[in-house]
CSV table of C-alpha atoms in Angstrom, one decimal:
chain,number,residue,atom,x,y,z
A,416,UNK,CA,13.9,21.6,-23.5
A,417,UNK,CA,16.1,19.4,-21.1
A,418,UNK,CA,15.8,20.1,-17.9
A,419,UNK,CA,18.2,18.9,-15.0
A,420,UNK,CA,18.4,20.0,-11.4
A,421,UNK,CA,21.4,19.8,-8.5
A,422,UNK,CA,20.1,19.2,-5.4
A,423,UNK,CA,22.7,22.2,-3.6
A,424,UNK,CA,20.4,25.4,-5.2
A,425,UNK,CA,16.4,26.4,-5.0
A,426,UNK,CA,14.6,25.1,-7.8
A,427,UNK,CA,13.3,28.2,-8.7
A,428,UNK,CA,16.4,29.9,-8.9
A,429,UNK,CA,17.9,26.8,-11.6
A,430,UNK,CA,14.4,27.2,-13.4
A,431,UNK,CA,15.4,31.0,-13.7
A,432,UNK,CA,19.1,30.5,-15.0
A,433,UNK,CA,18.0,26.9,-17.8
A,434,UNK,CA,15.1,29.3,-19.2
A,435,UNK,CA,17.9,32.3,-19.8
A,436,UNK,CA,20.3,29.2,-20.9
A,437,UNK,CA,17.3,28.5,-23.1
A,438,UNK,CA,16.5,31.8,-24.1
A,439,UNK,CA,19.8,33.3,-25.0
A,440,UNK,CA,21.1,30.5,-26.9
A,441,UNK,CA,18.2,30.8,-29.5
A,442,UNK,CA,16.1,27.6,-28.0
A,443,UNK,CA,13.0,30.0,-27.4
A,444,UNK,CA,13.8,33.0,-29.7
A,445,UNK,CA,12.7,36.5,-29.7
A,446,UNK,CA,8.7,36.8,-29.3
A,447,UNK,CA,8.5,33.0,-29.3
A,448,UNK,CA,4.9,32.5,-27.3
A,449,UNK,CA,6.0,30.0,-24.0
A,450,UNK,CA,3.6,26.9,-22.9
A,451,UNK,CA,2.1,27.7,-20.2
A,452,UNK,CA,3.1,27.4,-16.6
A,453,UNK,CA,1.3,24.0,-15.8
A,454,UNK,CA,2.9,22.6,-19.1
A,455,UNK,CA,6.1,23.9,-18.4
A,456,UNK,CA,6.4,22.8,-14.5
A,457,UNK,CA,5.0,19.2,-15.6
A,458,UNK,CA,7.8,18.8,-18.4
A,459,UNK,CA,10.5,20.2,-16.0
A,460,UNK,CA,8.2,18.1,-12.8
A,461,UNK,CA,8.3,21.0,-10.8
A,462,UNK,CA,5.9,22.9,-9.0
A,463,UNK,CA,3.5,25.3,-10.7
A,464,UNK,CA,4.0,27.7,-8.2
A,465,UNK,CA,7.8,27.1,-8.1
A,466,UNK,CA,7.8,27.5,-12.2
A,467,UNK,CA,5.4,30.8,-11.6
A,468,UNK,CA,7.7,32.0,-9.4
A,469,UNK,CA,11.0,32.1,-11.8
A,470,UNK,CA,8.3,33.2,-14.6
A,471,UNK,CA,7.5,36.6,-12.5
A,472,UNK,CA,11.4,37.2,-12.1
A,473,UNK,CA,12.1,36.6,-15.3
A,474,UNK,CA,9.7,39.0,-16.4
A,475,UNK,CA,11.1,41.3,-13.6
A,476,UNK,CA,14.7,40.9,-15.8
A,477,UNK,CA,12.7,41.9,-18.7
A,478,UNK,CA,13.3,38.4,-20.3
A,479,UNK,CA,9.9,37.6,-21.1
A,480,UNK,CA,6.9,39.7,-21.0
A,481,UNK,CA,3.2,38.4,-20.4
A,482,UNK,CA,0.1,39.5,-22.1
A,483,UNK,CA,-2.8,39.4,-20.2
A,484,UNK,CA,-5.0,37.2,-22.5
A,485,UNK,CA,-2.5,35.7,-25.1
A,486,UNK,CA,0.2,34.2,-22.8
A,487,UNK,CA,3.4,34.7,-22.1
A,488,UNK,CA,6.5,35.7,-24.6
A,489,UNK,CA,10.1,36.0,-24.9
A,490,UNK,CA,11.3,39.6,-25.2
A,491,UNK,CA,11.7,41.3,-28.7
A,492,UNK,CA,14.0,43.3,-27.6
A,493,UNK,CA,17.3,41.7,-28.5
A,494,UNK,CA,20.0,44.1,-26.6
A,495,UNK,CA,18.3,42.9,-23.4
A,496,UNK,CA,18.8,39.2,-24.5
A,497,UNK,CA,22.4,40.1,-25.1
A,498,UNK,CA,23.4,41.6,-21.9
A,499,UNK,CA,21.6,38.5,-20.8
A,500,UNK,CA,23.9,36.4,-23.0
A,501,UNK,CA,27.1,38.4,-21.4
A,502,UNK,CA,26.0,37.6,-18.2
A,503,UNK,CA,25.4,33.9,-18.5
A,504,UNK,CA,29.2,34.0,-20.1
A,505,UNK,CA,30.3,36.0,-17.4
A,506,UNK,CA,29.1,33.4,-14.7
A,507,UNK,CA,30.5,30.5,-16.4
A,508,UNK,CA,34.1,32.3,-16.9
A,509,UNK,CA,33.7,32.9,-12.9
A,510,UNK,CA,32.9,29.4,-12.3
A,511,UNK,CA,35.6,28.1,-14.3
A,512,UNK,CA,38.2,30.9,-12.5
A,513,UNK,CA,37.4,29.6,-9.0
A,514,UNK,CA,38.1,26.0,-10.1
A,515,UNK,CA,41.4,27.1,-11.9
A,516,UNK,CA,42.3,29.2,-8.1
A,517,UNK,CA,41.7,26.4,-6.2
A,518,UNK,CA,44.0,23.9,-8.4
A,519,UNK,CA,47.0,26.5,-7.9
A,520,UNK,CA,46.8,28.7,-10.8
A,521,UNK,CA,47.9,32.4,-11.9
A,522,UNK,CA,46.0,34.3,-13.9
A,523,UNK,CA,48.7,34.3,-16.1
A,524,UNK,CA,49.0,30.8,-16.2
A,525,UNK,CA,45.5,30.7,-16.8
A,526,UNK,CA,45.4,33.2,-19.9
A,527,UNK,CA,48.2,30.9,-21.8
A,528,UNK,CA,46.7,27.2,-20.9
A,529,UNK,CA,43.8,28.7,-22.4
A,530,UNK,CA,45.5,30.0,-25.8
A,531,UNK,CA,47.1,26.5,-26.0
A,532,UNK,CA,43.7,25.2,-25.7
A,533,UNK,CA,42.1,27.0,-28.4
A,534,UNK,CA,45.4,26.5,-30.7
A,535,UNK,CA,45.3,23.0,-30.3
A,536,UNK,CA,41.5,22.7,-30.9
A,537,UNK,CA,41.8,24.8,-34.2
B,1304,UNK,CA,-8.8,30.5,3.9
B,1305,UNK,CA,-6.7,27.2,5.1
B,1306,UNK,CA,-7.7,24.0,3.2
B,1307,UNK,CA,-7.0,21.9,6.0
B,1308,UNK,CA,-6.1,22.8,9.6
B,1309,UNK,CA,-4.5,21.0,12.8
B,1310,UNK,CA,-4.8,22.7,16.5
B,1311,UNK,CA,-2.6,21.4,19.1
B,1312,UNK,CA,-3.6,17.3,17.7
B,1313,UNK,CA,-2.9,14.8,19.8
B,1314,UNK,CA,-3.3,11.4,19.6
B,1315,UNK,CA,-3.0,8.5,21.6
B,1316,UNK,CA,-3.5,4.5,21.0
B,1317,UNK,CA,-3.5,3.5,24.7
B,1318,UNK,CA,-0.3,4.5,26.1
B,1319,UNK,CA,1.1,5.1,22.8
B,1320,UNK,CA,1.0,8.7,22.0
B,1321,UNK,CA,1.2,8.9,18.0
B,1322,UNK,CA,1.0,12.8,17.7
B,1323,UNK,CA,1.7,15.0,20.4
B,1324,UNK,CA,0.2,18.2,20.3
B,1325,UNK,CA,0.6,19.0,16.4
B,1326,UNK,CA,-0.6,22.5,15.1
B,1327,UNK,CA,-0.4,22.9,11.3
B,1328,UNK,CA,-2.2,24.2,8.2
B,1329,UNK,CA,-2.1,24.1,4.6
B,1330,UNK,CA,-3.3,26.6,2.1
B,1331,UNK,CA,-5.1,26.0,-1.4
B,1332,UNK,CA,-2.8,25.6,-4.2
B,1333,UNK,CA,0.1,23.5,-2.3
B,1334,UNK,CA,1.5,20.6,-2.3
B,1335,UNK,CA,3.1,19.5,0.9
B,1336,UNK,CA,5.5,16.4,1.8
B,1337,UNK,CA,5.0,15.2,5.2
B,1338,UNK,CA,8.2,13.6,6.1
B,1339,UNK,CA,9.4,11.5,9.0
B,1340,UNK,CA,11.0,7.9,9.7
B,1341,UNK,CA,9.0,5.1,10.0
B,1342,UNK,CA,6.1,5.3,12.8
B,1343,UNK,CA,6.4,9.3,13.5
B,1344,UNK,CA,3.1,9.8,13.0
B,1345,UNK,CA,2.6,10.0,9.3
B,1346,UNK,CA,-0.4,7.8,8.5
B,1347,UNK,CA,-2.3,8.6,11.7
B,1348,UNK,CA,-2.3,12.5,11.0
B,1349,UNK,CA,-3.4,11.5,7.3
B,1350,UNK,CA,-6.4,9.2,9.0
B,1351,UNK,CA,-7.2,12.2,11.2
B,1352,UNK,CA,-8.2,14.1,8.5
B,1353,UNK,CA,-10.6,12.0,7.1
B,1354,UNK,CA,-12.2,11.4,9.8
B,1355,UNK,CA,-11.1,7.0,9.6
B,1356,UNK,CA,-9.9,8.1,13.4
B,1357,UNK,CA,-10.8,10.9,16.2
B,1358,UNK,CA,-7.8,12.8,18.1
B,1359,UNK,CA,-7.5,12.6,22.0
B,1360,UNK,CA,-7.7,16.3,22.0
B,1361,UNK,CA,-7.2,19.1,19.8
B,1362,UNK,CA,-9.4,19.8,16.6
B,1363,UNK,CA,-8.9,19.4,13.0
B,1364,UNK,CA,-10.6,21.4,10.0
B,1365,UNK,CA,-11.0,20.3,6.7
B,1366,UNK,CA,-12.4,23.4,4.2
B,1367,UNK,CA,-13.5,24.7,8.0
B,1368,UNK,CA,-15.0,21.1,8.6
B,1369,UNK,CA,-15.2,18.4,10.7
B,1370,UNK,CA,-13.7,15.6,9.6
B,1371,UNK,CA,-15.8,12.6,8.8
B,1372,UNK,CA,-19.1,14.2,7.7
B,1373,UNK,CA,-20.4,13.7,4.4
B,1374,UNK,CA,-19.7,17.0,3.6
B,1375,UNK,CA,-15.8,16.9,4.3
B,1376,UNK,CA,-15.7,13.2,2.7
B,1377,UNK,CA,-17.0,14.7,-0.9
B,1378,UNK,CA,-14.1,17.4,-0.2
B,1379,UNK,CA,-11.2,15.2,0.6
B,1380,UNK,CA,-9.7,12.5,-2.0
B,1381,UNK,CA,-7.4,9.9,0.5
B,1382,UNK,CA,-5.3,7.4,-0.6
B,1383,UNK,CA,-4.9,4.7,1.7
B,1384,UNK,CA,-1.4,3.2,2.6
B,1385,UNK,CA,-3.1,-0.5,2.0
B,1386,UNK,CA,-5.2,-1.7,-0.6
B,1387,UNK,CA,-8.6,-0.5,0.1
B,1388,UNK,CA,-10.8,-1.2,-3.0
B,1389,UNK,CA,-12.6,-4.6,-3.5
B,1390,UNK,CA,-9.9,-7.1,-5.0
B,1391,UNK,CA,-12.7,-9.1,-6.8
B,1392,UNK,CA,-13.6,-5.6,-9.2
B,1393,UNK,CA,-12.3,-5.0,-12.6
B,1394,UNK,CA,-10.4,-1.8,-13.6
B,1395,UNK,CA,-13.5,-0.4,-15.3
B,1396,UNK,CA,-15.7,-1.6,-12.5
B,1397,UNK,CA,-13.7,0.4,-10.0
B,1398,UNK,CA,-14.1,3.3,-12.2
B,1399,UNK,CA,-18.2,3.1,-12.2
B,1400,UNK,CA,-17.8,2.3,-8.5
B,1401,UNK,CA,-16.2,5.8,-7.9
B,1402,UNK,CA,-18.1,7.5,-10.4
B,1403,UNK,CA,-21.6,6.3,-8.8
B,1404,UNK,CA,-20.2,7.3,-4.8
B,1405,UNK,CA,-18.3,10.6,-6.0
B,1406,UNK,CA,-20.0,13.5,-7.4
B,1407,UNK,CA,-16.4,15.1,-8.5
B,1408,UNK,CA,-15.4,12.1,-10.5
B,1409,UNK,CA,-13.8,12.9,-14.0
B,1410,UNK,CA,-14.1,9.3,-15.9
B,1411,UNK,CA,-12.5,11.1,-18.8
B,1412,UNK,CA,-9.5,11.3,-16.4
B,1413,UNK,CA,-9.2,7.8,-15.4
B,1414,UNK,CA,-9.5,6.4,-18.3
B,1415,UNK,CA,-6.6,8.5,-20.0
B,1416,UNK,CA,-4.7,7.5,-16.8
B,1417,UNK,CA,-5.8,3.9,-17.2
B,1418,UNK,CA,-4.7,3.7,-20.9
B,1419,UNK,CA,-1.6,5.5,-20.7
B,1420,UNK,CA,0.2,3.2,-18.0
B,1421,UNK,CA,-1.2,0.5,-19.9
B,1422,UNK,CA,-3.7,-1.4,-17.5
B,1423,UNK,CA,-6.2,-3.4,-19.1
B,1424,UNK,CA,-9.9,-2.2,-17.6
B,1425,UNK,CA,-11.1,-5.7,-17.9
B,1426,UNK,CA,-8.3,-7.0,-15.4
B,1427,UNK,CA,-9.4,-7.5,-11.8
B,1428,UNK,CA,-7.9,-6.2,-8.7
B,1429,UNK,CA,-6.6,-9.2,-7.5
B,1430,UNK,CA,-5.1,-10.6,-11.2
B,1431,UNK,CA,-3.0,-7.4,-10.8
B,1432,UNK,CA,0.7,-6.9,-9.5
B,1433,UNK,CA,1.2,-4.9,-6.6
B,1434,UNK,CA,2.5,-1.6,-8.7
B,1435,UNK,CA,-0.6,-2.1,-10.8
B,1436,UNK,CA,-2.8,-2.1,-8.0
B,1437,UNK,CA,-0.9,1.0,-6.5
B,1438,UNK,CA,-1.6,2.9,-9.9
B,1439,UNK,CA,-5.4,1.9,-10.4
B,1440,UNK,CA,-5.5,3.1,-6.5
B,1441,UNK,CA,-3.7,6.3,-7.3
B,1442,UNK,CA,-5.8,6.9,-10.7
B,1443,UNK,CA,-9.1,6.5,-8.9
B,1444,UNK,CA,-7.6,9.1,-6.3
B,1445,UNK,CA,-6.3,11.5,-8.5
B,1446,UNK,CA,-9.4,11.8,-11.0
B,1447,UNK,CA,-11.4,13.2,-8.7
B,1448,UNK,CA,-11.7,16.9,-8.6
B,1449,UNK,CA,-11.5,17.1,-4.7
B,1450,UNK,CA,-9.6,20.3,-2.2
B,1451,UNK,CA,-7.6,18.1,-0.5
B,1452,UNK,CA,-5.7,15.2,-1.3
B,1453,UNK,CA,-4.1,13.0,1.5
B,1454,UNK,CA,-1.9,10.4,-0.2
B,1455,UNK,CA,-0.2,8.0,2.0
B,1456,UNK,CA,2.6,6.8,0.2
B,1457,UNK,CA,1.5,7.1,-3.1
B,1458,UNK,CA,4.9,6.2,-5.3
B,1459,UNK,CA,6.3,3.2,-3.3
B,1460,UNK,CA,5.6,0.5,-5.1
B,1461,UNK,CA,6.3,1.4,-8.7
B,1462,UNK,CA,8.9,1.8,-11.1
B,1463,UNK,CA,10.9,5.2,-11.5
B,1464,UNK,CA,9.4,5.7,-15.3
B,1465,UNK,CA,5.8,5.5,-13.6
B,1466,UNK,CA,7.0,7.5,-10.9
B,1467,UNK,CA,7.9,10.0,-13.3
B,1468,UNK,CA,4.3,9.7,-15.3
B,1469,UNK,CA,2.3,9.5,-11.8
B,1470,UNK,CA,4.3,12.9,-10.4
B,1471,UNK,CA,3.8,14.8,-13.4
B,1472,UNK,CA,-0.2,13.4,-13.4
B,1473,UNK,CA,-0.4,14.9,-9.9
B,1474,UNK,CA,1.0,18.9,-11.5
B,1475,UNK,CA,-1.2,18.3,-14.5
B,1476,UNK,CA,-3.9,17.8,-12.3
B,1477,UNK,CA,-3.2,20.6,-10.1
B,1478,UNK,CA,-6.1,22.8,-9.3
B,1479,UNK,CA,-5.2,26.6,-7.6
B,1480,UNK,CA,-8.0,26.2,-5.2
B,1481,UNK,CA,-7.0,22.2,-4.1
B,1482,UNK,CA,-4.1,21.4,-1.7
B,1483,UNK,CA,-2.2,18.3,-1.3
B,1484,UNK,CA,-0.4,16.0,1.4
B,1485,UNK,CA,1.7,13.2,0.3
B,1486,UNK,CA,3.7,11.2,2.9
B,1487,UNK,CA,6.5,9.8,1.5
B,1488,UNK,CA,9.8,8.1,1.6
B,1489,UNK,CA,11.2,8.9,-1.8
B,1490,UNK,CA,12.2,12.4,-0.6
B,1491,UNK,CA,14.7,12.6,-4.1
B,1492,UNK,CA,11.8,11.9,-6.3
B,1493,UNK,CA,9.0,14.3,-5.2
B,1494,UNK,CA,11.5,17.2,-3.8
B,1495,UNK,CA,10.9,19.1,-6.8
B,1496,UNK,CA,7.8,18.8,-6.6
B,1497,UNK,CA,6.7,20.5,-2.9
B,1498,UNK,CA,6.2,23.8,-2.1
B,1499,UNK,CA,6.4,22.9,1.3
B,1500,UNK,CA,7.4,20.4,4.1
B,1501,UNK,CA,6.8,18.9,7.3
B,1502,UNK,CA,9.2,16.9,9.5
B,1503,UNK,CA,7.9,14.8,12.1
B,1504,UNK,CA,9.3,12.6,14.6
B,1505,UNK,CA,7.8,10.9,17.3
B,1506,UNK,CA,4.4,12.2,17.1
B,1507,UNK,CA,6.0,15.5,16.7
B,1508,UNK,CA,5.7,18.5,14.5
B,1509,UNK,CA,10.1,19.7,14.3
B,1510,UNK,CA,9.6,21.4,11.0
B,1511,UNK,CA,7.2,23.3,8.5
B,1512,UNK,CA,9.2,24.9,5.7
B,1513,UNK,CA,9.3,26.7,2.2
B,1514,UNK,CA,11.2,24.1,0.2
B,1515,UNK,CA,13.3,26.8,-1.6
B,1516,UNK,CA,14.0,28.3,1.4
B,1517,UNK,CA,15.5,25.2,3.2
B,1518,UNK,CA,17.7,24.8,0.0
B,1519,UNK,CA,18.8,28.6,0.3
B,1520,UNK,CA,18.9,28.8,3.6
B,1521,UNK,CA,20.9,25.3,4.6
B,1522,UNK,CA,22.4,24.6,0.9
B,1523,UNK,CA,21.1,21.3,0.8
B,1524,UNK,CA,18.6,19.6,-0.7
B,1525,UNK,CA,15.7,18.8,1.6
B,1526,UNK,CA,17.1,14.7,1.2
B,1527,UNK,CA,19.9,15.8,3.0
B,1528,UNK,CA,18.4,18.1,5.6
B,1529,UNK,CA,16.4,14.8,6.3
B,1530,UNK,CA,19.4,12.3,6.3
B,1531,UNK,CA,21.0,15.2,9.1
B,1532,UNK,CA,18.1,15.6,10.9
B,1533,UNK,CA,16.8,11.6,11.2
B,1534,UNK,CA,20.5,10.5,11.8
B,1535,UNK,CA,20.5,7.0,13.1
């Protein structure tokens, strides 16, 4: 797994959103066991506490689950993934809104450079 | 229980005051930038806690120690700004060296270290370049299995790719209980890294932060903050 950070965010909130990236797009799927912490904050050369932290919200989200002697594991349950998935598309639609408002566009305008988009890619 | 521990530190070369009344602590498990501009104080608060000098006034506790007795020095692991090994020893005679005056030294360690950045063990000190020398330095440092680490610029004189290989080195060798202070310049490259830092300028403590919580709070990364803050 790639892992690249801006310098504007906390590190522990980008951890959070590349391992639902991850997760969600099938990188780790469903009951995949994870490496643990240490490994995965010296690959991403983060702190372990930092990387423990986004761990323990991501299992707040219901993302991954731990068990207490066999490690730590993506969630089986794939409707949560899903709403996860919606949301990650949701934030990215938003992100790319705001940039479209601040160049001057409708929502209109918006909807049909889009449709040309997608023709002319097809 | 703090790993190590300042109380209103000051310290003074003559009529130079290099830290002025600094209070600070640092728990187990964290790694801690000290930051500041060139001759804020850096190296002497590093030298303070191991005991190479005494403050003016204040006290310091290392594992609720003075610093400088033998039991503090088998606690703390310090990495000197300047070279401060013998520069007629070999790699692997440096290695037995630390291994017969440290108690918590993990040969296995160094000599993973020493083979993957590629440093021959027969090679002596002073056949070696200066990033070499930094790494041996750091390797000997880092393979001991100490609470506290004081590293005085650890990073400076290597390339980015070691960087990279040293910083991770440091969170694979991360222990829960150990805590450790690195005074650097390459804010960019260890950011990710901290849990916490410390500004200091002229002798002064102006900072102690949650590195998260700087980025959340001021929506910059702690690089910036310093650029704003140090301003020339």
């Amino acid at each position: 797994m790639k892992w690249q950070f801006s310098s504007d965010a906390p590190i522990y909130a980008q951890l959070i959103e590349q391992i639902q990236r991850t997760i969600v797009s099938g990188g780790w799927p469903p009951g995949e066991r994870l490496p643990s912490v240490r490994d995965l904050a010296g690959e991403a050369g983060v702190n372990p506490n930092t990387m423990q932290r986004a761990m323990t919200e991501l299992e707040r989200e219901g993302l991954v689950y731990s068990q207490r002697t066999a490690g730590r594991f993506v969630t089986e349950d794939r409707a949560r993934i899903e709403a996860a998935r919606n949301q990650c598309a949701q934030r990215q639609i938003q992100t790319f809104l705001d940039k479209m408002e601040q160049l001057g566009y409708s929502g209109e305008e918006i909807l049909r450079l889009v449709e040309q988009e997608m023709k002319g890619e097809s | 229980m703090p790993v190590l521990e300042y109380k209103e530190v000051t310290k003074r070369y003559g009529g130079l005051t290099a830290l002025d009344g600094v209070s600070l602590t640092v728990e187990p498990g964290r790694i801690v930038g000290l930051l500041g501009p060139n001759g804020s104080g850096k190296t002497t608060l590093l030298k303070l806690a191991c005991g190479l000098l005494t403050p003016t006034s204040g006290e310091i506790l290392v594992c609720s120690q003075a610093p400088g007795s033998p039991a503090s020095h088998a606690q703390v692991s310090y990495l000197p700004e300047r070279m401060a090994v013998p520069d007629w020893m070999t790699a692997k005679q440096l290695v037995h060296f630390y291994q017969d005056f440290y108690g918590d030294f993990r040969q296995d360690v160094a000599w993973q270290m020493l083979s993957d950045l590629n440093i021959d063990p027969a090679l002596r000190v002073r056949e070696m370049s200066k990033g070499t020398r930094e790494k041996v330095q750091l390797i000997l440092v880092m393979s001991r299995a100490a609470m506290l680490y004081l590293l005085d610029e650890p990073i400076g004189g290597v390339d980015p790719a070691t960087r990279d290989y040293i910083l991770s080195t440091i969170i694979a060798n991360y222990n829960p209980e150990a805590a450790v202070v690195i005074s650097t310049h390459l804010i960019a490259d260890v950011e990710k890294l901290l849990d916490q830092v410390i500004f200091l300028k002229n002798g002064q403590l102006v900072l102690q932060s949650e590195v998260d919580q700087l980025r959340e709070e001021k929506g910059m990364s702690v690089d910036a903050l310093f650029r704003e803050v140090f301003k020339c």
